[in-house]
Amino acid sequence: MSDLVDLYQEMVLDHNNRPRNFQKLEDASNTADGYNPLCGDQITVYLKVEDGVIADVGFQGVGCAISKSSASMMTQSVKGKSVEEAEALFHEFHAMVTREPGTEFENSGLGELEVLSGVCAFPNRIKCASLAWHTLTASLNDSQGGHASTE
Ligand code: ZN
């Protein structure tokens, strides 16, 4: 089990050091800002939605390793997906990180996002991990620029 934990930590650090899609999209159709006051994490999510599909996604922001790596993984997992698929993924991710610690969760295709499954045992970190997803949802819901808060 500790090998698995090490692997997870390595992936989190890798995404933190080399965040994927860490860029502003100049031609974004949807954007939103998110803020987690508990930790000070800030993020802006940029989406290019075409025909109900997330054609491109980027993010910028400052925050802890969990928030940044979660955002990086979020962008990788929703890119090329339909808006409905991305929302379904958010619900699964949210269920995973907010479940009762020590309980199993139904893995239905979260893939790499599973590295954050241990976050449920750290209540202060759940908001760090879910900030990018709340911000994604806010941007999908408001093409004029939305705002997300984990509070
Ligand atoms: Zn944080």
Short mmCIF file of C-alpha atoms and ligand atoms in Angstrom, two decimals:
data_model
loop_
_atom_site.label_atom_id
_atom_site.label_comp_id
_atom_site.label_asym_id
_atom_site.label_seq_id
_atom_site.Cartn_x
_atom_site.Cartn_y
_atom_site.Cartn_z
CA MET A 1 0.00 0.00 0.00
CA SER A 2 2.80 2.45 0.80
CA ASP A 3 4.23 1.90 -2.70
CA LEU A 4 0.88 2.98 -4.06
CA VAL A 5 0.89 6.06 -1.85
CA ASP A 6 4.39 6.90 -3.08
CA LEU A 7 3.27 6.53 -6.66
CA TYR A 8 0.30 8.79 -6.04
CA GLN A 9 2.49 11.40 -4.40
CA GLU A 10 4.87 11.23 -7.31
CA MET A 11 2.05 11.85 -9.78
CA VAL A 12 0.75 14.77 -7.75
CA LEU A 13 4.23 16.29 -7.61
CA ASP A 14 4.76 15.69 -11.32
CA HIS A 15 1.54 17.51 -12.20
CA ASN A 16 2.44 20.27 -9.76
CA ASN A 17 5.89 20.74 -11.27
CA ARG A 18 4.78 20.41 -14.87
CA PRO A 19 1.09 21.32 -14.98
CA ARG A 20 -0.62 20.29 -18.21
CA ASN A 21 -2.64 22.82 -20.20
CA PHE A 22 -1.30 25.58 -17.95
CA GLN A 23 -2.18 28.43 -20.27
CA LYS A 24 -4.74 31.08 -20.99
CA LEU A 25 -6.87 30.38 -24.05
CA GLU A 26 -7.13 33.59 -26.03
CA ASP A 27 -10.17 32.31 -27.91
CA ALA A 28 -11.97 30.84 -24.91
CA SER A 29 -15.76 30.69 -25.12
CA ASN A 30 -16.21 30.13 -21.39
CA THR A 31 -14.15 31.21 -18.41
CA ALA A 32 -14.54 31.25 -14.65
CA ASP A 33 -12.47 32.15 -11.60
CA GLY A 34 -12.33 29.98 -8.52
CA TYR A 35 -11.05 30.68 -5.05
CA ASN A 36 -10.55 28.46 -2.03
CA PRO A 37 -10.27 30.81 0.98
CA LEU A 38 -9.28 27.98 3.33
CA CYS A 39 -5.96 27.49 1.56
CA GLY A 40 -5.64 30.54 -0.68
CA ASP A 41 -5.83 28.54 -3.93
CA GLN A 42 -6.83 30.62 -6.94
CA ILE A 43 -7.61 29.36 -10.41
CA THR A 44 -8.99 30.57 -13.70
CA VAL A 45 -10.38 27.98 -16.10
CA TYR A 46 -10.63 28.66 -19.82
CA LEU A 47 -12.77 26.53 -22.11
CA LYS A 48 -13.37 26.44 -25.79
CA VAL A 49 -16.73 24.74 -26.21
CA GLU A 50 -17.78 23.80 -29.73
CA ASP A 51 -21.00 21.94 -30.52
CA GLY A 52 -21.33 20.77 -26.93
CA VAL A 53 -17.77 19.43 -26.83
CA ILE A 54 -14.86 20.81 -24.81
CA ALA A 55 -12.50 21.30 -27.74
CA ASP A 56 -9.80 22.94 -25.66
CA VAL A 57 -9.18 23.75 -22.03
CA GLY A 58 -6.55 25.66 -20.10
CA PHE A 59 -6.03 27.01 -16.62
CA GLN A 60 -3.92 29.48 -14.73
CA GLY A 61 -3.57 30.14 -11.07
CA VAL A 62 -1.61 29.85 -7.89
CA GLY A 63 -2.11 27.40 -5.10
CA CYS A 64 -0.91 24.36 -3.25
CA ALA A 65 0.33 21.19 -4.93
CA ILE A 66 -3.01 19.43 -4.52
CA SER A 67 -5.03 22.22 -6.14
CA LYS A 68 -2.60 22.64 -9.00
CA SER A 69 -2.17 18.96 -9.76
CA SER A 70 -5.91 18.40 -9.51
CA ALA A 71 -6.48 21.23 -12.00
CA SER A 72 -3.86 19.80 -14.31
CA MET A 73 -5.47 16.35 -14.22
CA MET A 74 -8.93 17.87 -14.62
CA THR A 75 -7.94 19.58 -17.86
CA GLN A 76 -6.48 16.36 -19.22
CA SER A 77 -9.56 14.34 -18.40
CA VAL A 78 -12.20 16.71 -19.82
CA LYS A 79 -10.41 17.74 -23.01
CA GLY A 80 -12.29 16.34 -25.99
CA LYS A 81 -15.24 15.25 -23.87
CA SER A 82 -18.81 16.44 -24.24
CA VAL A 83 -20.15 18.89 -21.65
CA GLU A 84 -22.40 16.12 -20.29
CA GLU A 85 -19.47 13.72 -19.95
CA ALA A 86 -17.43 16.37 -18.15
CA GLU A 87 -20.27 17.05 -15.72
CA ALA A 88 -20.67 13.33 -15.06
CA LEU A 89 -16.94 13.09 -14.38
CA PHE A 90 -17.21 15.96 -11.91
CA HIS A 91 -19.96 14.14 -10.01
CA GLU A 92 -17.89 10.96 -9.82
CA PHE A 93 -14.79 12.87 -8.75
CA HIS A 94 -16.77 14.77 -6.12
CA ALA A 95 -18.28 11.56 -4.77
CA MET A 96 -14.79 10.04 -4.56
CA VAL A 97 -13.15 12.88 -2.60
CA THR A 98 -16.10 13.47 -0.26
CA ARG A 99 -16.83 9.82 0.57
CA GLU A 100 -16.44 8.40 4.06
CA PRO A 101 -12.69 7.78 4.58
CA GLY A 102 -11.80 4.11 4.37
CA THR A 103 -14.80 3.18 2.24
CA GLU A 104 -14.54 1.90 -1.29
CA PHE A 105 -15.83 3.88 -4.19
CA GLU A 106 -17.30 2.78 -7.46
CA ASN A 107 -14.57 3.33 -10.02
CA SER A 108 -16.31 4.10 -13.24
CA GLY A 109 -13.59 5.50 -15.38
CA LEU A 110 -11.89 8.17 -13.31
CA GLY A 111 -8.51 6.85 -14.44
CA GLU A 112 -5.62 9.03 -13.34
CA LEU A 113 -7.94 11.14 -11.18
CA GLU A 114 -7.96 8.25 -8.73
CA VAL A 115 -4.59 9.40 -7.40
CA LEU A 116 -6.57 11.96 -5.40
CA SER A 117 -8.88 9.38 -3.85
CA GLY A 118 -6.97 9.55 -0.55
CA VAL A 119 -7.89 13.22 -0.14
CA CYS A 120 -11.19 12.25 1.51
CA ALA A 121 -9.22 11.49 4.69
CA PHE A 122 -8.04 15.11 4.85
CA PRO A 123 -11.08 17.40 5.13
CA ASN A 124 -8.95 20.54 4.73
CA ARG A 125 -7.67 19.23 1.41
CA ILE A 126 -10.96 18.24 -0.17
CA LYS A 127 -11.61 21.82 -1.25
CA CYS A 128 -8.12 22.06 -2.73
CA ALA A 129 -8.80 18.97 -4.84
CA SER A 130 -12.30 19.97 -5.93
CA LEU A 131 -11.67 23.68 -6.64
CA ALA A 132 -10.74 23.13 -10.30
CA TRP A 133 -13.88 21.07 -10.83
CA HIS A 134 -16.18 23.62 -9.20
CA THR A 135 -14.57 26.26 -11.40
CA LEU A 136 -15.03 24.07 -14.48
CA THR A 137 -18.74 23.76 -13.67
CA ALA A 138 -19.03 27.51 -13.13
CA SER A 139 -17.44 28.19 -16.49
CA LEU A 140 -19.73 25.70 -18.24
CA ASN A 141 -22.74 27.40 -16.68
CA ASP A 142 -21.75 30.94 -17.46
CA SER A 143 -20.29 31.87 -20.79
CA GLN A 144 -20.03 35.49 -19.63
CA GLY A 145 -17.46 34.56 -17.02
CA GLY A 146 -18.49 32.84 -13.84
CA HIS A 147 -17.18 32.68 -10.33
CA ALA A 148 -16.74 29.64 -8.17
CA SER A 149 -16.11 29.40 -4.51
CA THR A 150 -15.71 26.26 -2.53
CA GLU A 151 -17.64 27.81 0.33
ZN ZN B 1 -4.90 24.11 -1.41
#
